[in-house]
Amino acid sequence: SQTIHQWPATLVQPVGSPLSLECTVEGTSNPNLYWYRQAAGRGLQLLFYSVGIGQISSEVPQNLSASRPQDRQFILSSKKLLLSDSGFYLCAWSVRGVSSYNEQFFGPGTRLTVL
Amino acid sequence: DAKTTQPNSMESNEEEPVHLPCNHSTISGTDYIHWYRQLPSQGPEYVIHGLTSNVNNRMASLAIAEDRKSSTLILHRATLRDAAVYYCILRDVQYNFNKFYFGSGTKLNVKP
């Protein structure tokens, strides 16, 4: 069966510090991968998506970046965190390909607080 | 970007049916309607999806208007475990990839 891991679960970082969040998927190959952010009391905002190794698309301008060094590994980074980067970060995957189904499976999330 | 409109919150009594509405007046002919729900401090989970016809699964039913400009998620007997934020999403299909735009959703409160 497929599983998706995210770490760390919680993180408190000072403004201006770097960030690295990691997401890995097991039990599937060639997945589409996604990073979302959810601010307190808000809906999810799609940040990045990837259809393959080294292929990253950004949805919104920001000081975050994403990388996909391996097929089932997705990393979210920042060189200098802002207060507005606080939120609940979720990684998700879906089967690659066009179909009527294409469910997205979400990880447990990382709660980031920038002070 | 969400392209859907939902009420901010709804309330239901346990064991009663719940109808969660969603408006998507700009839906295109190839947009699928997906519903996800998010329990507190968890990632969203899939509930149901459809294109034109009404759909049923073990979790819920999806009723789609004939003009497809609105849909309703139906929970037949709400339980306390159904208290969550429910998102109605139009799936934007691009090549072999599907992007989801989540709005603010509807927060469902279930009273015992």
mmCIF file of C-alpha atoms in Angstrom:
data_model
loop_
_atom_site.group_PDB
_atom_site.id
_atom_site.type_symbol
_atom_site.label_atom_id
_atom_site.label_comp_id
_atom_site.label_asym_id
_atom_site.label_seq_id
_atom_site.Cartn_x
_atom_site.Cartn_y
_atom_site.Cartn_z
ATOM 1 C CA SER A 1 0.000 0.000 0.000
ATOM 2 C CA GLN A 2 1.036 3.566 -0.547
ATOM 3 C CA THR A 3 2.079 5.865 2.269
ATOM 4 C CA ILE A 4 3.231 9.447 2.403
ATOM 5 C CA HIS A 5 5.547 10.807 5.049
ATOM 6 C CA GLN A 6 6.271 14.366 6.085
ATOM 7 C CA TRP A 7 8.701 15.706 8.626
ATOM 8 C CA PRO A 8 9.035 17.354 10.907
ATOM 9 C CA ALA A 9 5.503 17.363 12.328
ATOM 10 C CA THR A 10 5.980 20.736 14.000
ATOM 11 C CA LEU A 11 8.587 23.421 13.622
ATOM 12 C CA VAL A 12 9.237 26.776 15.234
ATOM 13 C CA GLN A 13 11.684 28.980 13.395
ATOM 14 C CA PRO A 14 12.851 32.593 13.778
ATOM 15 C CA VAL A 15 12.274 35.131 11.033
ATOM 16 C CA GLY A 16 15.117 35.101 8.540
ATOM 17 C CA SER A 17 16.126 31.510 9.188
ATOM 18 C CA PRO A 18 16.201 28.847 6.437
ATOM 19 C CA LEU A 19 13.614 26.145 5.991
ATOM 20 C CA SER A 20 13.627 22.617 4.674
ATOM 21 C CA LEU A 21 10.550 20.387 4.774
ATOM 22 C CA GLU A 22 10.690 16.909 3.327
ATOM 23 C CA CYS A 23 8.038 14.658 1.891
ATOM 24 C CA THR A 24 8.490 11.087 0.705
ATOM 25 C CA VAL A 25 6.061 8.661 -0.869
ATOM 26 C CA GLU A 26 6.259 4.880 -0.655
ATOM 27 C CA GLY A 27 4.538 2.167 -2.607
ATOM 28 C CA THR A 28 4.102 3.933 -5.922
ATOM 29 C CA SER A 29 6.209 5.120 -8.833
ATOM 30 C CA ASN A 30 6.172 8.284 -10.937
ATOM 31 C CA PRO A 31 3.651 10.112 -8.779
ATOM 32 C CA ASN A 32 2.553 13.682 -9.250
ATOM 33 C CA LEU A 33 3.595 15.594 -6.137
ATOM 34 C CA TYR A 34 2.176 18.741 -4.570
ATOM 35 C CA TRP A 35 2.905 21.221 -1.794
ATOM 36 C CA TYR A 36 0.035 23.123 -0.190
ATOM 37 C CA ARG A 37 -0.048 25.698 2.574
ATOM 38 C CA GLN A 38 -2.949 26.394 4.877
ATOM 39 C CA ALA A 39 -2.954 29.586 6.917
ATOM 40 C CA ALA A 40 -4.874 29.531 10.191
ATOM 41 C CA GLY A 41 -8.610 29.302 9.545
ATOM 42 C CA ARG A 42 -8.191 29.327 5.776
ATOM 43 C CA GLY A 43 -8.410 26.897 2.903
ATOM 44 C CA LEU A 44 -5.492 25.192 1.212
ATOM 45 C CA GLN A 45 -3.330 27.088 -1.238
ATOM 46 C CA LEU A 46 -1.454 25.144 -3.884
ATOM 47 C CA LEU A 47 2.198 26.233 -3.812
ATOM 48 C CA PHE A 48 4.061 23.855 -6.116
ATOM 49 C CA TYR A 49 3.445 20.760 -8.149
ATOM 50 C CA SER A 50 5.749 18.330 -9.914
ATOM 51 C CA VAL A 51 5.173 15.763 -12.633
ATOM 52 C CA GLY A 52 8.681 14.308 -12.530
ATOM 53 C CA ILE A 53 12.224 14.539 -11.204
ATOM 54 C CA GLY A 54 13.520 18.071 -11.503
ATOM 55 C CA GLN A 55 10.212 19.342 -12.907
ATOM 56 C CA ILE A 56 8.698 21.962 -10.617
ATOM 57 C CA SER A 57 5.868 24.371 -11.321
ATOM 58 C CA SER A 58 5.090 27.260 -9.004
ATOM 59 C CA GLU A 59 1.567 28.467 -8.480
ATOM 60 C CA VAL A 60 2.170 31.661 -6.539
ATOM 61 C CA PRO A 61 5.099 34.063 -6.246
ATOM 62 C CA GLN A 62 6.750 33.772 -2.846
ATOM 63 C CA ASN A 63 10.051 33.277 -1.087
ATOM 64 C CA LEU A 64 9.639 29.507 -1.065
ATOM 65 C CA SER A 65 11.093 27.013 -3.496
ATOM 66 C CA ALA A 66 10.623 23.320 -4.146
ATOM 67 C CA SER A 67 12.809 20.567 -5.476
ATOM 68 C CA ARG A 68 12.341 16.958 -6.484
ATOM 69 C CA PRO A 69 15.735 15.270 -6.368
ATOM 70 C CA GLN A 70 14.279 11.757 -6.531
ATOM 71 C CA ASP A 71 11.099 10.275 -7.958
ATOM 72 C CA ARG A 72 9.336 9.986 -4.621
ATOM 73 C CA GLN A 73 10.949 12.850 -2.721
ATOM 74 C CA PHE A 74 9.668 16.398 -2.630
ATOM 75 C CA ILE A 75 11.366 19.167 -0.655
ATOM 76 C CA LEU A 76 10.079 22.618 0.254
ATOM 77 C CA SER A 77 12.698 25.218 1.096
ATOM 78 C CA SER A 78 13.257 28.816 1.963
ATOM 79 C CA LYS A 79 16.453 30.800 2.383
ATOM 80 C CA LYS A 80 14.887 33.345 4.735
ATOM 81 C CA LEU A 81 11.554 32.790 6.441
ATOM 82 C CA LEU A 82 8.960 35.539 6.809
ATOM 83 C CA LEU A 83 6.259 35.808 9.463
ATOM 84 C CA SER A 84 3.705 35.223 6.708
ATOM 85 C CA ASP A 85 5.214 31.804 6.013
ATOM 86 C CA SER A 86 3.605 30.424 9.169
ATOM 87 C CA GLY A 87 1.001 27.792 8.467
ATOM 88 C CA PHE A 88 0.189 24.146 7.992
ATOM 89 C CA TYR A 89 2.158 22.663 5.117
ATOM 90 C CA LEU A 90 0.770 19.637 3.379
ATOM 91 C CA CYS A 91 2.370 17.375 0.822
ATOM 92 C CA ALA A 92 0.188 15.287 -1.453
ATOM 93 C CA TRP A 93 0.568 12.810 -4.298
ATOM 94 C CA SER A 94 -1.603 11.464 -7.071
ATOM 95 C CA VAL A 95 -1.249 8.873 -9.771
ATOM 96 C CA ARG A 96 0.152 10.379 -12.953
ATOM 97 C CA GLY A 97 -2.202 10.343 -15.881
ATOM 98 C CA VAL A 98 -5.529 11.700 -16.946
ATOM 99 C CA SER A 99 -8.500 9.888 -15.542
ATOM 100 C CA SER A 100 -11.809 10.736 -14.005
ATOM 101 C CA TYR A 101 -10.547 9.687 -10.605
ATOM 102 C CA ASN A 102 -7.055 10.948 -9.744
ATOM 103 C CA GLU A 103 -7.542 11.196 -6.017
ATOM 104 C CA GLN A 104 -4.951 13.210 -4.155
ATOM 105 C CA PHE A 105 -3.527 11.584 -1.041
ATOM 106 C CA PHE A 106 -2.314 13.939 1.647
ATOM 107 C CA GLY A 107 0.432 13.560 4.194
ATOM 108 C CA PRO A 108 0.097 14.342 7.908
ATOM 109 C CA GLY A 109 1.397 17.877 7.478
ATOM 110 C CA THR A 110 3.982 20.126 9.125
ATOM 111 C CA ARG A 111 2.836 22.947 11.348
ATOM 112 C CA LEU A 112 5.312 25.805 10.945
ATOM 113 C CA THR A 113 5.404 28.792 13.268
ATOM 114 C CA VAL A 114 7.690 31.665 12.355
ATOM 115 C CA LEU A 115 8.447 34.003 15.258
ATOM 116 C CA ASP B 1 -8.827 30.661 -8.277
ATOM 117 C CA ALA B 2 -11.098 28.319 -6.345
ATOM 118 C CA LYS B 3 -13.983 28.767 -8.816
ATOM 119 C CA THR B 4 -16.488 27.398 -6.309
ATOM 120 C CA THR B 5 -18.692 29.035 -3.679
ATOM 121 C CA GLN B 6 -19.734 27.328 -0.469
ATOM 122 C CA PRO B 7 -21.364 28.495 2.773
ATOM 123 C CA ASN B 8 -18.841 29.139 5.506
ATOM 124 C CA SER B 9 -20.522 26.867 8.025
ATOM 125 C CA MET B 10 -23.452 24.554 8.559
ATOM 126 C CA GLU B 11 -24.855 22.682 11.497
ATOM 127 C CA SER B 12 -26.568 19.339 11.716
ATOM 128 C CA ASN B 13 -27.917 16.996 14.323
ATOM 129 C CA GLU B 14 -26.444 13.555 14.681
ATOM 130 C CA GLU B 15 -28.198 10.820 12.708
ATOM 131 C CA GLU B 16 -29.881 13.360 10.425
ATOM 132 C CA PRO B 17 -29.108 13.916 6.722
ATOM 133 C CA VAL B 18 -26.909 16.832 5.714
ATOM 134 C CA HIS B 19 -26.946 18.634 2.381
ATOM 135 C CA LEU B 20 -23.835 20.658 1.658
ATOM 136 C CA PRO B 21 -24.271 22.981 -1.353
ATOM 137 C CA CYS B 22 -21.667 24.217 -3.800
ATOM 138 C CA ASN B 23 -22.014 26.719 -6.631
ATOM 139 C CA HIS B 24 -19.703 26.552 -9.635
ATOM 140 C CA SER B 25 -21.306 28.729 -12.251
ATOM 141 C CA THR B 26 -18.164 28.944 -14.421
ATOM 142 C CA ILE B 27 -17.667 25.200 -14.695
ATOM 143 C CA SER B 28 -16.420 24.007 -18.061
ATOM 144 C CA GLY B 29 -17.566 20.917 -19.897
ATOM 145 C CA THR B 30 -14.525 18.893 -18.881
ATOM 146 C CA ASP B 31 -14.341 19.937 -15.218
ATOM 147 C CA TYR B 32 -14.955 17.163 -12.733
ATOM 148 C CA ILE B 33 -16.512 18.055 -9.381
ATOM 149 C CA HIS B 34 -14.572 16.681 -6.439
ATOM 150 C CA TRP B 35 -15.353 16.786 -2.742
ATOM 151 C CA TYR B 36 -12.776 16.440 -0.012
ATOM 152 C CA ARG B 37 -13.053 16.837 3.712
ATOM 153 C CA GLN B 38 -10.519 17.858 6.325
ATOM 154 C CA LEU B 39 -10.672 16.753 9.920
ATOM 155 C CA PRO B 40 -8.945 19.008 12.476
ATOM 156 C CA SER B 41 -5.146 19.007 12.201
ATOM 157 C CA GLN B 42 -5.176 16.497 9.354
ATOM 158 C CA GLY B 43 -4.769 16.611 5.616
ATOM 159 C CA PRO B 44 -7.854 16.481 3.424
ATOM 160 C CA GLU B 45 -9.295 13.157 2.369
ATOM 161 C CA TYR B 46 -11.264 12.253 -0.725
ATOM 162 C CA VAL B 47 -15.022 11.939 -0.370
ATOM 163 C CA ILE B 48 -16.559 11.661 -3.824
ATOM 164 C CA HIS B 49 -16.402 13.017 -7.364
ATOM 165 C CA GLY B 50 -18.586 13.215 -10.449
ATOM 166 C CA LEU B 51 -19.021 14.744 -13.879
ATOM 167 C CA THR B 52 -22.691 14.845 -14.845
ATOM 168 C CA SER B 53 -24.595 12.023 -13.217
ATOM 169 C CA ASN B 54 -25.360 11.666 -9.533
ATOM 170 C CA VAL B 55 -22.892 9.449 -7.691
ATOM 171 C CA ASN B 56 -23.070 7.300 -4.594
ATOM 172 C CA ASN B 57 -20.380 5.675 -2.498
ATOM 173 C CA ARG B 58 -20.048 4.373 1.008
ATOM 174 C CA MET B 59 -19.300 7.813 2.398
ATOM 175 C CA ALA B 60 -21.788 10.073 0.648
ATOM 176 C CA SER B 61 -23.855 10.928 -2.395
ATOM 177 C CA LEU B 62 -23.226 13.670 -4.909
ATOM 178 C CA ALA B 63 -26.142 15.334 -6.641
ATOM 179 C CA ILE B 64 -25.209 17.408 -9.687
ATOM 180 C CA ALA B 65 -27.583 19.947 -11.190
ATOM 181 C CA GLU B 66 -28.620 19.390 -14.776
ATOM 182 C CA ASP B 67 -26.776 22.541 -15.914
ATOM 183 C CA ARG B 68 -23.797 21.512 -13.728
ATOM 184 C CA LYS B 69 -23.590 24.962 -12.199
ATOM 185 C CA SER B 70 -24.174 23.616 -8.730
ATOM 186 C CA SER B 71 -23.861 20.398 -6.773
ATOM 187 C CA THR B 72 -24.787 19.050 -3.369
ATOM 188 C CA LEU B 73 -22.902 16.645 -1.169
ATOM 189 C CA ILE B 74 -25.292 14.510 0.832
ATOM 190 C CA LEU B 75 -24.353 12.768 4.048
ATOM 191 C CA HIS B 76 -27.257 10.452 4.694
ATOM 192 C CA ARG B 77 -26.817 10.126 8.448
ATOM 193 C CA ALA B 78 -24.387 12.549 10.025
ATOM 194 C CA THR B 79 -22.200 11.280 12.823
ATOM 195 C CA LEU B 80 -19.916 13.179 15.163
ATOM 196 C CA ARG B 81 -17.002 11.879 13.094
ATOM 197 C CA ASP B 82 -18.346 13.767 10.088
ATOM 198 C CA ALA B 83 -17.579 17.112 11.728
ATOM 199 C CA ALA B 84 -15.018 18.580 9.361
ATOM 200 C CA VAL B 85 -14.416 21.212 6.714
ATOM 201 C CA TYR B 86 -15.832 20.086 3.377
ATOM 202 C CA TYR B 87 -14.281 21.359 0.162
ATOM 203 C CA CYS B 88 -15.915 21.419 -3.227
ATOM 204 C CA ILE B 89 -13.279 21.529 -5.978
ATOM 205 C CA LEU B 90 -13.310 21.716 -9.729
ATOM 206 C CA ARG B 91 -10.530 19.683 -11.191
ATOM 207 C CA ASP B 92 -8.443 21.559 -13.759
ATOM 208 C CA VAL B 93 -7.033 18.922 -16.069
ATOM 209 C CA GLN B 94 -3.768 19.734 -17.758
ATOM 210 C CA TYR B 95 -2.123 17.008 -19.774
ATOM 211 C CA ASN B 96 -1.340 14.196 -17.354
ATOM 212 C CA PHE B 97 -1.670 16.365 -14.276
ATOM 213 C CA ASN B 98 -4.620 17.600 -12.239
ATOM 214 C CA LYS B 99 -4.500 20.726 -10.095
ATOM 215 C CA PHE B 100 -6.900 21.292 -7.254
ATOM 216 C CA TYR B 101 -7.881 24.753 -6.057
ATOM 217 C CA PHE B 102 -9.295 24.555 -2.561
ATOM 218 C CA GLY B 103 -11.545 27.372 -1.387
ATOM 219 C CA SER B 104 -12.414 28.031 2.237
ATOM 220 C CA GLY B 105 -14.895 25.169 2.360
ATOM 221 C CA THR B 106 -17.877 24.607 4.621
ATOM 222 C CA LYS B 107 -17.260 23.847 8.259
ATOM 223 C CA LEU B 108 -19.802 21.252 9.328
ATOM 224 C CA ASN B 109 -20.696 21.051 12.992
ATOM 225 C CA VAL B 110 -22.588 17.964 14.140
ATOM 226 C CA LYS B 111 -24.543 18.196 17.353
ATOM 227 C CA PRO B 112 -25.170 15.085 19.450
#
